[in-house]
Short mmCIF file of C-alpha atoms and ligand atoms in Angstrom, two decimals:
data_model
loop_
_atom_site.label_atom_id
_atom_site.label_comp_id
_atom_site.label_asym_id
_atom_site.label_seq_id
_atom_site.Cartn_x
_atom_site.Cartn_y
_atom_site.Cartn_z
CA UNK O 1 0.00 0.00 0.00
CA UNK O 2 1.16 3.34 -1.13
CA UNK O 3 2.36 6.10 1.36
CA UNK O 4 1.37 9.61 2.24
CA UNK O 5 3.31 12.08 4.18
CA UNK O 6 1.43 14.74 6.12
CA UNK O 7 3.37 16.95 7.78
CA UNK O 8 1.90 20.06 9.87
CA UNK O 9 3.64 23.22 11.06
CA UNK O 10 3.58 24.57 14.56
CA UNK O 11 0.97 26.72 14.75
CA UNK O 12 -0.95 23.54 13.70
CA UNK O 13 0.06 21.89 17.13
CA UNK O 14 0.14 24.99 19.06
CA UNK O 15 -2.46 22.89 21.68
CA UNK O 16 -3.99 19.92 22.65
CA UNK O 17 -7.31 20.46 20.66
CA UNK O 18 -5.49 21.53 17.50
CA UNK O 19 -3.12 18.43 18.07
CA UNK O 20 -5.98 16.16 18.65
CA UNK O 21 -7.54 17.61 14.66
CA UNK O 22 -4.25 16.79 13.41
CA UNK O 23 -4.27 13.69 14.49
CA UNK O 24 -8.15 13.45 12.91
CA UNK O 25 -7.41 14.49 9.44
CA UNK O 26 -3.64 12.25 9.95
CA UNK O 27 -6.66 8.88 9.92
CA UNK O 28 -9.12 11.03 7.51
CA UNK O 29 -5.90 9.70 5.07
CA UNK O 30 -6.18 6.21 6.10
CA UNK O 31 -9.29 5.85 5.65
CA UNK O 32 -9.05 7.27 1.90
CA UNK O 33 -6.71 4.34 1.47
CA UNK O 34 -3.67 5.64 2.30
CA UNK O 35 -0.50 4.90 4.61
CA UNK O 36 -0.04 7.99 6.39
CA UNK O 37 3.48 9.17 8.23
CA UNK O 38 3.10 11.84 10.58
CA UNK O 39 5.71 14.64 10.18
CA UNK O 40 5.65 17.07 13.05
CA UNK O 41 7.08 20.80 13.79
CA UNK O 42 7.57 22.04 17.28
CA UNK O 43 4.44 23.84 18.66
CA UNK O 44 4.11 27.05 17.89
CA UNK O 45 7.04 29.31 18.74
CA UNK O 46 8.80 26.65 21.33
CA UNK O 47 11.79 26.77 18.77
CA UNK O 48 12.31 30.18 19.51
CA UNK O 49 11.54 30.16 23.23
CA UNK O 50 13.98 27.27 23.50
CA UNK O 51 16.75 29.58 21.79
CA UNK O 52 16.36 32.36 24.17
CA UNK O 53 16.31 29.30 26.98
CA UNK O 54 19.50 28.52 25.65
CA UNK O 55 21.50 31.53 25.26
CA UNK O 56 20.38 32.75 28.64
CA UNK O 57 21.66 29.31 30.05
CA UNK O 58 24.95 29.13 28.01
CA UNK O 59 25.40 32.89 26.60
CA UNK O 60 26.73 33.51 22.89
CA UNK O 61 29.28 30.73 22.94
CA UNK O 62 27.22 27.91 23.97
CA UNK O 63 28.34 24.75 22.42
CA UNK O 64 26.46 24.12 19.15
CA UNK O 65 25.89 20.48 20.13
CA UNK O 66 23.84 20.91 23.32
CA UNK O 67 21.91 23.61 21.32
CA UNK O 68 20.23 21.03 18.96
CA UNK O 69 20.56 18.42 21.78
CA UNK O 70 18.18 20.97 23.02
CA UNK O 71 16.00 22.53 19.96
CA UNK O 72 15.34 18.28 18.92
CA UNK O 73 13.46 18.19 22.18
CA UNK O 74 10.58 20.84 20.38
CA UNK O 75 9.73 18.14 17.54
CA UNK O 76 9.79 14.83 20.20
CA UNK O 77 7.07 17.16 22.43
CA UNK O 78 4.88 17.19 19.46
CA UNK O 79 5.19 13.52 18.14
CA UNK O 80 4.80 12.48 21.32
CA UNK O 81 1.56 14.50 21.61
CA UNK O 82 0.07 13.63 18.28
CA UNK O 83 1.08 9.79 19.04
CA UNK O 84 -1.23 9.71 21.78
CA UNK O 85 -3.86 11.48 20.33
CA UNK O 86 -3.90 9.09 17.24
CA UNK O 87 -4.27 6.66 20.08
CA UNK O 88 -6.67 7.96 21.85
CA UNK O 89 -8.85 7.96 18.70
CA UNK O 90 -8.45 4.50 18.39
CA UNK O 91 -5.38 3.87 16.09
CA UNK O 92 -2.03 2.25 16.88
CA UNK O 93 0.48 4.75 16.50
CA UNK O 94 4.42 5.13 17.49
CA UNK O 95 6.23 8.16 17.52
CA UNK O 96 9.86 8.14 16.85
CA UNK O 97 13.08 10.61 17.03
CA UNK O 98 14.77 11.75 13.46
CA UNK O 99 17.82 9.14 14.99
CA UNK O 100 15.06 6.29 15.14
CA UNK O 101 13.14 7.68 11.77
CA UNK O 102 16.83 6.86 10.12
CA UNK O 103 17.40 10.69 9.30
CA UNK O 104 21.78 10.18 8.77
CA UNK O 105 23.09 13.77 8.36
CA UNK O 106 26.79 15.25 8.74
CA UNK O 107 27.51 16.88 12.07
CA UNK O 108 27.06 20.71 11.44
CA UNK O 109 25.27 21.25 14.40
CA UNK O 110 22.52 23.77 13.22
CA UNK O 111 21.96 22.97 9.42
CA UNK O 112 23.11 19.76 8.69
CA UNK O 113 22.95 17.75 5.36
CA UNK O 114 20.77 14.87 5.41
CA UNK O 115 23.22 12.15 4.27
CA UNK O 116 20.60 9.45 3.66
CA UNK O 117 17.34 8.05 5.05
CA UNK O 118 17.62 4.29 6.63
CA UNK O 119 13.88 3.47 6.81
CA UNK O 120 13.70 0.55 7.62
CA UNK O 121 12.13 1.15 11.08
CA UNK O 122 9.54 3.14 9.24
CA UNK O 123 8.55 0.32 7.16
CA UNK O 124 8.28 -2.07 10.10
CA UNK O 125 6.02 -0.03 11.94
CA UNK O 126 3.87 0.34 9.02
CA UNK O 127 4.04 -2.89 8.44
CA UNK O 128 2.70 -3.78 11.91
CA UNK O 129 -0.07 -1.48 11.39
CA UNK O 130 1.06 1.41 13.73
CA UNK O 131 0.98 5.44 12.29
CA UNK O 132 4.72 7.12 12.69
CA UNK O 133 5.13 10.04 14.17
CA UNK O 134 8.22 11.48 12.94
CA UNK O 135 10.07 14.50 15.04
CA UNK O 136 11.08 16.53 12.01
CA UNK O 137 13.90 19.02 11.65
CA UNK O 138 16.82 16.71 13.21
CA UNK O 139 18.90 13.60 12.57
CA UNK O 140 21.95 11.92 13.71
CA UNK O 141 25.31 12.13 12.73
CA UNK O 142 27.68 9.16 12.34
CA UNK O 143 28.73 9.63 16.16
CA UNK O 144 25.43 9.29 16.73
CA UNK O 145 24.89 13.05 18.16
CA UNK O 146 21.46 14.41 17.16
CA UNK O 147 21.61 17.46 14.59
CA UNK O 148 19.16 19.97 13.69
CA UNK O 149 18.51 20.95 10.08
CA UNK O 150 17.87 24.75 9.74
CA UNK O 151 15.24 26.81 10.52
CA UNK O 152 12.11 25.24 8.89
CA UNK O 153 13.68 21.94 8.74
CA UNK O 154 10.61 20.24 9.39
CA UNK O 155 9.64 20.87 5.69
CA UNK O 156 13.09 19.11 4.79
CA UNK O 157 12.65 15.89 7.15
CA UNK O 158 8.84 15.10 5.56
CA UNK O 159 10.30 15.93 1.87
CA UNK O 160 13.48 13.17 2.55
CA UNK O 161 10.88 10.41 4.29
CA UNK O 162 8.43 11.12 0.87
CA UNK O 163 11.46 10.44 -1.05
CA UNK O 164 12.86 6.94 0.51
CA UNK O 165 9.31 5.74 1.30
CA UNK O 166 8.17 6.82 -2.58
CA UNK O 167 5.16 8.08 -1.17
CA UNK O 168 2.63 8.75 -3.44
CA UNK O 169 2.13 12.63 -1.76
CA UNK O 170 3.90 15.06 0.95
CA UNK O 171 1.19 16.87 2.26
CA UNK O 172 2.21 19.97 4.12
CA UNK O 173 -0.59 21.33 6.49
CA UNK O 174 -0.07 24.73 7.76
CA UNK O 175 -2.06 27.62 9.25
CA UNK O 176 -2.30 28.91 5.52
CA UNK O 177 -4.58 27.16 2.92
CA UNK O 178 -1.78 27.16 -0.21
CA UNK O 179 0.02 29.76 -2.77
CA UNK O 180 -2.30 32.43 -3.56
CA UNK O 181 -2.26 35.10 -6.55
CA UNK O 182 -1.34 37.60 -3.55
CA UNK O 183 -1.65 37.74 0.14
CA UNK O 184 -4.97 37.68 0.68
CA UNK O 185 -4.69 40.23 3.81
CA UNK O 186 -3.49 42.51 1.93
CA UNK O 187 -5.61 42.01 -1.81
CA UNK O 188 -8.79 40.68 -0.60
CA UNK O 189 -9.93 39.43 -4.01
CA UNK O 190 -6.75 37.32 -4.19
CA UNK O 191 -7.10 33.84 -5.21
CA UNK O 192 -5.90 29.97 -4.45
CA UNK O 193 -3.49 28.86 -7.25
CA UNK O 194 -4.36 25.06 -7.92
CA UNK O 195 -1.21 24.58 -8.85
CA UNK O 196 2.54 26.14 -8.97
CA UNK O 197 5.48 24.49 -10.60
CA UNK O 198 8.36 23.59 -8.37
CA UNK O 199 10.23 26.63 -10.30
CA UNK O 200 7.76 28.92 -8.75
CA UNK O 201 7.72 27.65 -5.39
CA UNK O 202 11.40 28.00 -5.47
CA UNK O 203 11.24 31.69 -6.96
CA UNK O 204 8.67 32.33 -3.76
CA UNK O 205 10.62 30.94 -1.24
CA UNK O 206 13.76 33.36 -3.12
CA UNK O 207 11.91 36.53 -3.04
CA UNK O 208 11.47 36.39 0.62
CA UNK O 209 7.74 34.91 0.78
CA UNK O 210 6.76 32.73 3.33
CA UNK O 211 6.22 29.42 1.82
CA UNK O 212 8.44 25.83 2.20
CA UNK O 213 12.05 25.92 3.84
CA UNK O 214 13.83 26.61 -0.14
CA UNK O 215 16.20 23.32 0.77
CA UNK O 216 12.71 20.86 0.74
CA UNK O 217 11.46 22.35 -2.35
CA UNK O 218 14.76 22.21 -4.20
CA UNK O 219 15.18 18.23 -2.99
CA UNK O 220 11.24 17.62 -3.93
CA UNK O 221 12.11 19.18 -6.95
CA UNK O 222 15.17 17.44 -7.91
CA UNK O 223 13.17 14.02 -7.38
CA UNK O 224 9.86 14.42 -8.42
CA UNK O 225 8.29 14.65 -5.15
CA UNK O 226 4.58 15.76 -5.41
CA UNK O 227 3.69 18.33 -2.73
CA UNK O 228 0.42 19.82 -1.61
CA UNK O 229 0.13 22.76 0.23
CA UNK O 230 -3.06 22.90 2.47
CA UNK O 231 -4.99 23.83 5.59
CA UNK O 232 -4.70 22.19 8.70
CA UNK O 233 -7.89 23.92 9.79
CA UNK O 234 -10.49 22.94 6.86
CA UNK O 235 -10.67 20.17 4.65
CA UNK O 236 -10.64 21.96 0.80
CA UNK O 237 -7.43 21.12 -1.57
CA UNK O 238 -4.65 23.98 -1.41
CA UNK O 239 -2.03 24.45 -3.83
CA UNK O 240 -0.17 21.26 -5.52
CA UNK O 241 2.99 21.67 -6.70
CA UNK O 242 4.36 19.76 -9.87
CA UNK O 243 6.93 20.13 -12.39
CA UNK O 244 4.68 22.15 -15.05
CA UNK O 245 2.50 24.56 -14.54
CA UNK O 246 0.57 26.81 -17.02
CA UNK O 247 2.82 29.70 -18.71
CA UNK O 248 2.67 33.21 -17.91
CA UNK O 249 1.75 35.11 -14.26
CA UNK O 250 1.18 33.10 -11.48
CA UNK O 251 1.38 34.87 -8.08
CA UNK O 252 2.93 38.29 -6.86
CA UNK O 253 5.02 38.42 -3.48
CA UNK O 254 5.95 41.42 -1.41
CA UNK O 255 8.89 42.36 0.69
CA UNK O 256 10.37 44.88 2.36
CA UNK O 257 13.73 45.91 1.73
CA UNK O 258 15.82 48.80 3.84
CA UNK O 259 13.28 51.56 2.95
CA UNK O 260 11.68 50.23 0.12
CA UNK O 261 9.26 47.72 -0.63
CA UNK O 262 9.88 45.11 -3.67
CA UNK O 263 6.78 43.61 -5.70
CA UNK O 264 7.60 40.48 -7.32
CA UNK O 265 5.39 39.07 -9.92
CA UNK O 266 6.73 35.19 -10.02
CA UNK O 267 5.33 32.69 -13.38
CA UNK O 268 7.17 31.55 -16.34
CA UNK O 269 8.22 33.49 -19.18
CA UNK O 270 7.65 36.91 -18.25
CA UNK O 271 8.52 38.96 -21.15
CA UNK O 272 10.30 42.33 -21.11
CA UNK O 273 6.36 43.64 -21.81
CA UNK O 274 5.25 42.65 -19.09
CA UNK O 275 7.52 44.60 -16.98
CA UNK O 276 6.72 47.71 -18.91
CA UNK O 277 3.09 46.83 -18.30
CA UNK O 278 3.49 46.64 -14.67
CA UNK O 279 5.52 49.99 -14.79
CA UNK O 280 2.90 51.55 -16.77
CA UNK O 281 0.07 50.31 -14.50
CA UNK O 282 2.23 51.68 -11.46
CA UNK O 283 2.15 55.03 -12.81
CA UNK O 284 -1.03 54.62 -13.50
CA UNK O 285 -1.75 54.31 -9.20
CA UNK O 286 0.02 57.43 -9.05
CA UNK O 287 2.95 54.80 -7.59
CA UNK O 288 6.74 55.82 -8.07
CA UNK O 289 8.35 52.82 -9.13
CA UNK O 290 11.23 51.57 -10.85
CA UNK O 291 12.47 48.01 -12.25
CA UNK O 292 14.43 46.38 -9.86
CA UNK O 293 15.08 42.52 -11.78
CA UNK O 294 13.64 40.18 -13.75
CA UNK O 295 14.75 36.26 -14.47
CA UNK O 296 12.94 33.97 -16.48
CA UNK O 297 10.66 32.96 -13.58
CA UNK O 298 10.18 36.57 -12.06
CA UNK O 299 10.22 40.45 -12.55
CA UNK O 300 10.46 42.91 -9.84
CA UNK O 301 9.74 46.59 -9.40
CA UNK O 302 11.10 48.60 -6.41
CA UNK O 303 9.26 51.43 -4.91
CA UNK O 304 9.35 53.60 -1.29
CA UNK O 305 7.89 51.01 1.49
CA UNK O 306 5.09 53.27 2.32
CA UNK O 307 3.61 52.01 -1.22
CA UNK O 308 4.78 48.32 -1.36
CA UNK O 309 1.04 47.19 -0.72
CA UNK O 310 -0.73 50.02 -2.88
CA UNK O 311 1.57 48.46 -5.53
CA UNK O 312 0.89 44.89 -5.26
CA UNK O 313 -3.03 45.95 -5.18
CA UNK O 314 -2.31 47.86 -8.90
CA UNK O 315 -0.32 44.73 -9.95
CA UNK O 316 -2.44 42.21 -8.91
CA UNK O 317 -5.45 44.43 -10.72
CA UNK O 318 -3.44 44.01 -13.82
CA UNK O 319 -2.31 40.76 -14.02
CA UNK O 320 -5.29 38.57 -12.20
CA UNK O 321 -8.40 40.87 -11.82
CA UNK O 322 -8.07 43.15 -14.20
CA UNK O 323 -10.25 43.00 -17.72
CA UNK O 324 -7.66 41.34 -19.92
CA UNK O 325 -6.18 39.38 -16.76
CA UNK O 326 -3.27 37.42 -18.31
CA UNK O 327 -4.79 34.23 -17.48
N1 LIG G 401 10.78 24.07 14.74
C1 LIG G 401 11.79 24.38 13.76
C2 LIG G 401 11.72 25.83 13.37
O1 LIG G 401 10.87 26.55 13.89
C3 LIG G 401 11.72 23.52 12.56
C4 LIG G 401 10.46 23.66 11.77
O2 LIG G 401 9.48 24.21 12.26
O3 LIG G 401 10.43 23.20 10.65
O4 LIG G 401 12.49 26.28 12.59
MG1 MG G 402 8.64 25.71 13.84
#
């Protein structure tokens, strides 16, 4: 039987009640047919609580080992939790460390490499009918010290499992439901993408958006791995992502900058025209703006902070709600 991996971010697990939905939608899965594997995030912000724990403890020059010794502890809390809330709903389930999950990484304490997946323990609890529950964002090294892989590392652990296990899906559940033509607190009539390419994702996660940690996309995309972005708070499909997507404008990010604020618009083959659309439709808004870059995947204008979001609202009029949207 095939495999799924659902992994869910922190704010996902932030309590017991959101822990124990998790762990619902982690057997509304099985019951579609799947195998699920758990991938879990610290709660909430425990990864940064446990940092300022640490350097008031040890100071600046703390030694890097004890610090993931310390930051792996986040992750066990939470597959420990969702373990016994899969139980408690009736299923077998087992959680296990990155060591036990067979996550072998170098020892740079802090971001190391994932070496290889052993998952053979994974397949044996499966096998005997019992959920995982994998502690993501840490691994062993071959002195068998546990390492911690980055910030947002999480995203990296569930992407490696998806690969060794060739699970048919790595779902990522998050407090967000997917990639969306703009952020939707600031351009209200923004809308779910249904898809991104893994070349988009990657351009996102670039430009300073929030999406994946950019190491998991760029190892999903290397190997094919089929993601889906979605809600951990209601049931409708988010954003997949796959190796094509449809041509032209996809999405628009915004970041700030030192005092100015930079409007991405991220798809595939953006022209030179389009940038001297979006210019045009910035002066338009009354919006000083200039170019600022454009790859094949992306073009960016730069203007003053203050107008970063009146921008993105004049850009994502033009190229998504606009008459003669280009899509
Ligand atoms: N808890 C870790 C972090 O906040 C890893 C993760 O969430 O993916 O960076
Ligand atoms: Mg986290």
């Amino acid at each position: 039987m095939k495999t799924i991996i659902i992994k869910f971010g922190g704010s996902s697990l932030s309590n017991p009640g959101r822990i124990r939905r998790a762990a619902a939608m982690v057997l509304q899965e099985r019951r579609r047919g799947l195998r699920p594997v758990a991938v879990v995030s610290a709660p909430a912000d425990s990864t940064d609580d446990l940092l300022k724990l640490a350097a008031l403890a040890g100071g600046e020059k703390r030694s890097a080992r004890e610090t993931d010794a310390l930051l792996a502890a986040g992750e066990q809390f939470s597959a420990a939790l969702m373990a016994m809330a899969l139980e408690a709903e009736g299923a077998r389930a087992v959680s296990l460390t990155g060591a036990q999950a067979g996550i072998r990484t170098n020892s740079s304490f802090g971001a190391a490499e994932v070496l290889r997946a052993d998952v053979r323990r994974l397949r044996r609890e499966l096998a005997a009918g019992r959920i995982p529950v994998v502690a993501g964002f840490q691994g062993v090294s071959a002195a068998g010290d546990t390492t911690t892989l980055g910030r947002g590392g999480s995203d990296l652990t569930a992407v490696v499992l998806a690969g060794a296990l060739r699970s048919e899906l790595c779902e990522f559940r998050t407090d967000v439901k997917g990639v969306y033509t703009a952020h939707p607190a600031i351009v209200p009539d923004a809308r779910k993408l249904e898809q991104i390419s893994y070349a988009g994702l990657i351009a996102l996660a670039e430009l300073g958006a929030e999406v994946r940690q950019l190491r998991a996309v760029k190892y999903a995309a290397k190997r094919g791995i089929r993601l889906h972005l979605r809600s951990s708070f209601h049931d409708e499909p988010g954003t997949l992502v796959t190796a094509g997507a449809p041509a032209g404008p996809s999405c628009l990010s915004l970041k700030r900058a030192g005092g100015n604020a930079l409007v991405s618009l991220v798809g595939s083959g953006l022209s030179r025209e389009l940038q001297a659309e979006a210019l045009a439709a910035a002066k338009a808004a009354g919006l000083r703006a200039s170019a600022a870059g454009r790859g094949a995947r992306y073009l960016t204008l730069k203007t003053p902070a203050g107008s970063g979001e009146s921008l993105l609202r004049a850009l994502h009029e033009l190229f998504f709600s606009g008459q003669g949207a280009h899509h």
